[in-house]
Amino acid sequence: MALAFFLLLSPLLAQKGDYIRNAETFIDQKKYASAHSILNAAIQDRGMLPALINPMIDNVLKHYFMQRDFEVFYLQDYSNSGREFNFESVYEFPIVAFRHPDRLLKKVIAAHPQFAWSYKLLGDFYDLQLCDDANRQLLPDALADDLRGKVYENYHRAVQLGYNQPDVNRWLGQYYREGKQYRIAKQFYQKNLELGVEDPETFCRLAEIYLYEKQYSQAYNSAVRGLQMYAHLEPELRYETTRTAALALLNIGEEARFVDYIFECIQLFPDHQSAYIDLLEYYESKDDWLYGQKMIRRMLFNNPYDHKGYYYLEKFCARRNDYEFADALFDEMMGRFEHFDEAMGNIYRFRGNLLFYQGKPEEAHKIWEISKSYYSRCLPPDSPLIKQVGDVRKGASIK
């Protein structure tokens, strides 16, 4: 007899609390299909109660091992070793399928609109589609914006109904932070602090907001709290938070420590240009032009693709009215990257810019044509990058 039917007949599961407790036990044992069967049986027995439907869908969204088009989700039981059960095991159905969790949640919300968790789960369903890497790459911008709006709508409603948990607070904090509504973003991150949650992303994002608000000591302290949980941070966030700590230190006069932190950023991602530029601006303020040349060279050799570094090179040369360094650097880069068309396109493009800024437009146009020829080898004909070549006004990018 299938486990779900056995449990349905058991008098120990006559109350919904028993269903939930037994389902939680199976979830703890990584028997997600069995937990689903219990809760599904409970709904058949007790009706469409949010107290049963919400944990069932929470199990589906957290523990599915496969899904099809975000319409069908599959759950399975695992043995104590973490392996899947074989069909010959004592469990008759080690895998279950569940369709359209969003439809069921919408029905629950329509019947019981006061349950915050239902809205939160519906937000989770939409957020899954944004978080899935393969799906996100296929989403048109308009559809991605629509999904993001649905996540926000449901999470915001959950909060209005009293939901106060780290994942939703973090998501809403990020939503408002990206919209540059820093005051509201900070409120959501601070909710997590009030909950006593040791959430590294909360500390890291708060550090960014404090830096924006010029509360430098708080920015540094919050960044350090996040970095103390280094192993739990994605590498990109480690970089951003280390850079935040560095900039906070610079603004409170801790210059040597600023340099140490910036070099940590560069070691973490040698191809990211932002930390190089922070360091270059610092040494430029000290009139250490020779060290600046060394770091520009290091920056562009580690990343000849991003344009931020080239724009800095233009400003660097213009401030000193010295273009010989750039000429020598470009010659060296052309030897290193001669087989990389996009990098060569960049080198010729910005070499042409520097000639234009020196009052040599005819020479600049010849160099820009070479840049376009390199870009055309690796970019589509309608690429905005090709159209940008030579689109400069004298001094436009070196103010």
Tab-separated table of C-alpha atoms in Angstrom, residues 8 39-47:
chain	number	residue	atom	x	y	z
A	8	LEU	CA	-4.527	8.754	5.406
A	39	LEU	CA	0.179	16.946	2.983
A	40	ASN	CA	-1.672	16.165	-0.227
A	41	ALA	CA	-3.665	13.513	1.647
A	42	ALA	CA	-4.359	16.035	4.403
A	43	ILE	CA	-5.821	18.485	1.898
A	44	GLN	CA	-8.092	15.767	0.524
A	45	ASP	CA	-9.176	14.952	4.042
A	46	ARG	CA	-9.380	18.379	5.667
A	47	GLY	CA	-9.985	20.721	2.726
